[in-house]
Short mmCIF file of C-alpha atoms and ligand atoms in Angstrom, two decimals:
data_model
loop_
_atom_site.label_atom_id
_atom_site.label_comp_id
_atom_site.label_asym_id
_atom_site.label_seq_id
_atom_site.Cartn_x
_atom_site.Cartn_y
_atom_site.Cartn_z
CA MET A 1 5.38 113.27 33.97
CA SER A 2 4.94 117.12 34.37
CA LYS A 3 6.60 119.60 31.79
CA GLN A 4 8.57 121.01 34.16
CA SER A 5 10.04 117.90 35.79
CA LEU A 6 11.14 116.79 31.57
CA ILE A 7 12.87 120.23 31.52
CA ILE A 8 14.69 119.66 34.64
CA ILE A 9 15.65 116.27 33.36
CA LEU A 10 16.40 117.55 30.31
CA SER A 11 18.62 120.34 30.98
CA LEU A 12 20.60 118.33 33.57
CA VAL A 13 21.40 115.58 30.79
CA ALA A 14 22.50 118.64 28.32
CA MET A 15 24.88 119.85 31.33
CA ILE A 16 26.59 116.61 31.46
CA SER A 17 26.84 116.20 28.00
CA THR A 18 28.41 119.17 27.13
CA THR A 19 31.47 118.98 29.83
CA SER A 20 33.45 116.61 27.42
CA PRO A 21 36.73 118.17 26.23
CA VAL A 22 36.37 120.64 23.18
CA PHE A 23 40.03 121.88 23.04
CA GLY A 24 42.56 120.47 21.20
CA SER A 25 40.85 117.74 19.62
CA GLY A 26 43.10 117.76 16.59
CA GLY A 27 40.44 117.56 14.07
CA GLU A 28 42.59 115.31 11.57
CA ASN A 29 41.78 111.87 11.60
CA LEU A 30 44.25 110.96 14.21
CA GLU A 31 44.59 107.55 15.87
CA ASN A 32 43.51 107.65 19.75
CA ALA A 33 46.39 108.03 22.06
CA ASN A 34 44.51 105.98 24.29
CA ILE A 35 45.99 107.06 27.48
CA ASN A 36 44.55 106.62 31.00
CA PHE A 37 44.94 109.99 32.73
CA ARG A 38 44.21 108.17 36.18
CA ASP A 39 46.98 105.59 35.53
CA THR A 40 49.82 107.26 37.96
CA ALA A 41 52.04 104.53 37.27
CA ALA A 42 52.01 105.69 33.50
CA VAL A 43 52.48 109.57 34.67
CA GLN A 44 55.52 108.46 36.61
CA ARG A 45 57.12 106.55 33.80
CA GLY A 46 56.31 109.34 31.53
CA ALA A 47 57.77 112.23 33.80
CA LYS A 48 61.47 109.77 33.92
CA TRP A 49 61.24 109.62 29.74
CA PHE A 50 60.32 113.72 29.81
CA VAL A 51 63.06 114.57 32.20
CA ASN A 52 65.64 112.34 30.63
CA TYR A 53 64.79 113.05 26.55
CA CYS A 54 63.25 116.18 26.74
CA PHE A 55 63.75 118.22 29.54
CA SER A 56 67.07 119.46 28.37
CA CYS A 57 65.44 121.53 25.65
CA HIS A 58 61.88 121.78 26.84
CA SER A 59 60.69 123.69 30.16
CA ALA A 60 57.72 122.70 31.96
CA SER A 61 57.67 125.90 33.80
CA TYR A 62 53.95 125.60 35.28
CA MET A 63 54.90 122.83 37.39
CA ARG A 64 56.60 122.59 40.49
CA TYR A 65 58.86 120.03 41.77
CA ASN A 66 56.99 119.61 45.06
CA ARG A 67 53.75 119.66 43.45
CA LEU A 68 55.12 116.46 41.55
CA ALA A 69 56.06 114.84 44.33
CA GLU A 70 52.64 115.13 45.90
CA ASP A 71 50.71 114.30 43.05
CA LEU A 72 52.68 111.34 41.87
CA GLY A 73 53.25 110.03 45.08
CA ILE A 74 57.28 109.80 44.86
CA ASP A 75 59.31 111.22 47.79
CA LYS A 76 60.62 114.48 48.00
CA ASP A 77 64.33 113.25 47.70
CA VAL A 78 63.71 111.05 44.94
CA VAL A 79 62.23 113.73 42.76
CA LEU A 80 65.29 116.19 43.39
CA ARG A 81 67.61 113.20 43.12
CA ASP A 82 65.88 111.54 39.87
CA LEU A 83 63.94 114.68 38.11
CA ALA A 84 65.55 117.51 38.88
CA PHE A 85 68.68 119.59 37.72
CA ALA A 86 71.31 119.61 40.67
CA ASP A 87 70.82 122.66 42.85
CA VAL A 88 67.23 123.04 42.33
CA ARG A 89 65.09 123.17 45.48
CA ILE A 90 61.62 121.42 45.99
CA GLY A 91 59.76 124.40 45.35
CA ASP A 92 60.95 125.65 42.35
CA THR A 93 59.58 125.46 39.02
CA MET A 94 60.78 123.01 36.18
CA ASP A 95 62.72 125.49 34.23
CA ILE A 96 65.76 124.73 31.95
CA ALA A 97 69.26 126.53 31.80
CA MET A 98 69.35 126.94 28.51
CA ARG A 99 68.41 130.38 27.27
CA PRO A 100 66.09 131.13 24.18
CA LYS A 101 68.65 133.24 22.57
CA ASP A 102 70.99 130.64 22.41
CA SER A 103 68.44 127.74 21.52
CA GLU A 104 67.27 129.49 18.60
CA ALA A 105 71.08 130.04 17.43
CA TRP A 106 71.47 126.33 17.81
CA LEU A 107 68.26 125.01 16.63
CA GLY A 108 66.67 127.36 14.59
CA LYS A 109 63.82 127.53 16.98
CA THR A 110 63.32 127.97 20.74
CA PRO A 111 61.62 124.84 21.80
CA PRO A 112 58.27 125.54 23.49
CA ASP A 113 57.56 125.40 26.93
CA LEU A 114 55.51 121.97 27.16
CA SER A 115 53.37 122.96 30.59
CA VAL A 116 50.21 123.28 28.39
CA ILE A 117 50.94 121.42 25.15
CA SER A 118 48.44 118.92 25.35
CA ARG A 119 45.83 121.53 25.81
CA SER A 120 46.73 123.20 22.58
CA ARG A 121 47.91 120.26 20.61
CA GLY A 122 45.66 117.22 21.90
CA ASN A 123 46.95 114.30 23.12
CA ASP A 124 46.17 112.27 19.81
CA TRP A 125 48.34 114.90 17.97
CA LEU A 126 51.23 114.81 20.44
CA PHE A 127 51.08 110.90 20.17
CA ALA A 128 50.96 110.74 16.33
CA TYR A 129 54.24 113.52 16.38
CA MET A 130 56.29 111.29 18.43
CA LYS A 131 55.72 108.84 16.11
CA SER A 132 56.17 110.30 12.89
CA PHE A 133 59.92 111.26 12.85
CA TYR A 134 61.65 109.89 9.93
CA GLN A 135 65.22 110.57 8.31
CA ASP A 136 64.88 112.37 4.87
CA GLU A 137 66.84 112.33 1.67
CA SER A 138 69.47 114.69 3.39
CA GLY A 139 69.67 112.61 6.04
CA GLY A 140 68.22 114.85 8.46
CA TRP A 141 65.27 114.45 10.73
CA ASN A 142 61.80 115.69 9.39
CA ASN A 143 58.33 115.27 11.01
CA LEU A 144 55.01 114.20 9.16
CA MET A 145 52.70 116.23 11.73
CA LEU A 146 54.95 119.05 11.78
CA PRO A 147 57.07 119.27 8.22
CA ASN A 148 60.37 120.76 8.58
CA ALA A 149 60.46 120.65 12.33
CA SER A 150 63.65 122.06 13.99
CA MET A 151 63.16 119.44 16.83
CA PRO A 152 65.55 116.63 16.06
CA HIS A 153 64.09 112.91 16.82
CA VAL A 154 65.48 112.70 20.27
CA LEU A 155 64.00 109.22 20.80
CA TRP A 156 65.58 107.77 17.63
CA GLN A 157 67.74 105.22 19.44
CA LEU A 158 64.58 103.64 21.17
CA GLN A 159 62.49 104.06 18.19
CA GLY A 160 65.03 103.26 15.35
CA ILE A 161 65.07 105.05 12.31
CA GLN A 162 61.99 105.34 10.25
CA GLN A 163 61.98 106.47 6.20
CA PRO A 164 59.32 107.50 4.11
CA VAL A 165 57.59 105.17 1.57
CA TRP A 166 56.22 107.51 -1.58
CA SER A 167 53.60 107.19 -3.53
CA THR A 168 51.81 109.53 -6.34
CA HIS A 169 48.51 111.12 -6.37
CA ASP A 170 47.64 113.63 -8.78
CA GLU A 171 51.04 113.19 -10.35
CA ARG A 172 52.63 114.55 -6.98
CA ALA A 173 55.08 112.13 -5.16
CA VAL A 174 53.38 112.17 -1.38
CA ILE A 175 54.44 110.02 1.53
CA GLU A 176 52.53 107.32 1.93
CA HIS A 177 53.88 105.49 5.34
CA LEU A 178 56.79 105.43 7.29
CA GLU A 179 58.87 102.12 7.40
CA LEU A 180 60.96 101.34 10.02
CA ALA A 181 64.44 100.91 7.93
CA SER A 182 66.31 100.16 10.92
CA PRO A 183 64.94 98.98 14.44
CA GLY A 184 65.80 100.52 17.76
CA LEU A 185 66.42 99.69 21.28
CA GLN A 186 62.60 99.31 21.66
CA SER A 187 60.23 96.97 19.77
CA PRO A 188 57.56 99.19 17.78
CA GLN A 189 54.89 98.04 20.73
CA GLU A 190 57.47 99.25 23.35
CA TYR A 191 57.80 102.45 21.69
CA GLU A 192 54.48 102.93 21.54
CA GLN A 193 54.04 102.32 25.22
CA THR A 194 56.72 104.73 25.47
CA VAL A 195 54.98 107.56 23.75
CA ARG A 196 52.14 106.77 25.62
CA ASP A 197 53.52 107.06 28.84
CA LEU A 198 54.86 110.89 27.55
CA VAL A 199 51.86 111.88 26.50
CA THR A 200 50.17 111.03 29.71
CA PHE A 201 52.80 112.89 31.23
CA LEU A 202 52.19 115.73 29.29
CA ASP A 203 48.18 115.51 29.60
CA TYR A 204 48.80 115.68 33.48
CA LEU A 205 51.26 118.77 33.05
CA GLY A 206 48.61 120.51 31.22
CA GLU A 207 45.64 119.58 33.98
CA PRO A 208 47.39 118.43 37.38
CA SER A 209 44.11 118.76 39.17
CA LYS A 210 41.90 116.52 36.27
CA VAL A 211 41.79 113.29 38.77
CA LYS A 212 40.75 115.11 41.56
CA ARG A 213 38.17 117.33 39.34
CA LYS A 214 36.45 114.73 37.81
CA ASN A 215 36.48 112.78 41.16
CA VAL A 216 34.73 115.68 42.64
CA GLY A 217 32.73 116.00 39.59
CA ILE A 218 30.55 113.10 40.36
CA TRP A 219 29.88 114.13 43.72
CA VAL A 220 28.72 117.65 42.35
CA MET A 221 26.24 115.92 39.71
CA LEU A 222 24.93 113.63 42.27
CA PHE A 223 24.64 116.16 44.15
CA LEU A 224 22.49 118.26 41.80
CA VAL A 225 20.16 115.40 40.70
CA LEU A 226 19.44 115.01 44.48
CA PHE A 227 18.79 118.72 45.38
CA THR A 228 16.78 118.97 42.21
CA LEU A 229 14.59 115.84 43.85
CA VAL A 230 14.35 117.28 46.75
CA ALA A 231 13.65 120.97 45.53
CA TYR A 232 10.79 119.62 43.43
CA ALA A 233 9.26 117.53 46.33
CA LEU A 234 9.19 120.85 47.91
CA LYS A 235 7.50 122.68 45.24
CA VAL A 236 4.77 119.72 44.90
CA GLU A 237 4.35 120.22 48.52
CA TYR A 238 3.86 124.41 48.70
CA TRP A 239 1.75 124.11 45.80
CA ARG A 240 -0.38 121.49 47.26
CA ASP A 241 -2.97 124.31 49.03
CA VAL A 242 -2.89 126.81 46.06
CA HIS A 243 -4.12 124.61 43.44
C1 LIG B 1 67.38 119.51 20.98
C2 LIG B 1 66.49 120.11 21.44
C3 LIG B 1 64.89 119.34 21.81
C4 LIG B 1 64.67 118.10 22.75
C5 LIG B 1 65.69 117.37 23.56
C6 LIG B 1 63.22 117.99 22.19
N1 LIG B 1 62.70 118.48 21.86
FE1 LIG B 1 60.50 118.90 21.37
N2 LIG B 1 61.15 121.17 19.99
C7 LIG B 1 62.79 121.03 20.11
C8 LIG B 1 62.68 122.41 19.01
C9 LIG B 1 63.54 123.36 18.53
C10 LIG B 1 60.83 122.83 18.44
C11 LIG B 1 60.13 123.63 17.65
C12 LIG B 1 59.98 122.94 16.43
C13 LIG B 1 59.40 123.75 15.52
O1 LIG B 1 58.56 124.46 15.27
O2 LIG B 1 59.86 123.92 13.99
C14 LIG B 1 60.26 121.56 19.36
C15 LIG B 1 58.72 121.43 19.54
C16 LIG B 1 58.38 120.28 20.36
C17 LIG B 1 57.13 119.83 19.90
C18 LIG B 1 55.89 120.69 19.38
C19 LIG B 1 55.19 122.12 20.06
C20 LIG B 1 54.40 122.54 18.53
O3 LIG B 1 53.12 122.46 19.08
O4 LIG B 1 54.81 123.18 17.78
C21 LIG B 1 56.39 119.03 21.03
C22 LIG B 1 55.26 118.51 20.96
C23 LIG B 1 57.80 118.39 21.33
N3 LIG B 1 58.52 119.48 20.99
C24 LIG B 1 57.87 117.79 22.14
C25 LIG B 1 59.13 116.91 23.05
C26 LIG B 1 58.86 115.73 23.45
C27 LIG B 1 58.06 114.94 24.10
C28 LIG B 1 60.72 115.55 23.69
C29 LIG B 1 61.50 114.54 24.32
C30 LIG B 1 61.05 113.24 24.22
C31 LIG B 1 61.33 116.57 23.33
N4 LIG B 1 60.33 117.75 22.82
C32 LIG B 1 62.83 116.89 22.93
C33 LIG B 1 63.68 121.01 20.46
C34 LIG B 1 63.87 119.86 21.58
#
């Protein structure tokens, strides 16, 4: 193999291997959320959980209902009936009625828009966050991933109530792990699936065209490889007489 063709092949390999996601990878040793972004059923279930449990406080204002209908393969009427507040139109964005000033007064903090949260926090972080709510000594909610979070554990009825198990490290009390003190409506496995569905939906919100991009991407890479071969064959042909 000639030097040039080696360089071409190596640069193609480099191109492919550097396109893996670098943002929001979390950093810490987080459990893999293990989502499948192509699983439309999971995105649909996640959308339902989101609308029922999160959408009262968090907007997703980069997303429009008609886009949701199209991407998830749901009828527009069904989207409006099941996933939207009353009197919104199909072309509207997923906004909430609560005003930032009010939510700050009520909760201490304005709940952030969740359109691109999967990109800034990463899926593994979100997965851990939704599993890390616990009841502290005061009886209030706290969270291992976001200490003193102003968000209550909105899924506590599903998960049940977790309490911390303490241990001492260097004479300091630290939480070793969380323990399910009273069970919820779902088993731990079911709850994990619920959270995974939610994260799958948040991942979709963060990049609605991901499935399309990945599908097109494969063809683009194939084209580039083929084109390189053709260009190389052409080059050999042209230079034959020169050498
Ligand atoms: C009662 C209102 C309320 C509901 C309902 C709610 N949240 Fe929150 N959420 C908050 C508030 C307030 C914060 C800000 C917490 C802080 O920074 O202390 C927050 C923060 C978050 C964050 C962290 C953002 C960040 O990076 O700091 C995520 C992720 C999140 N919420 C997801 C959800 C999901 C998923 C649901 C539905 C299962 C949900 N929330 C339901 C009020 C709410």
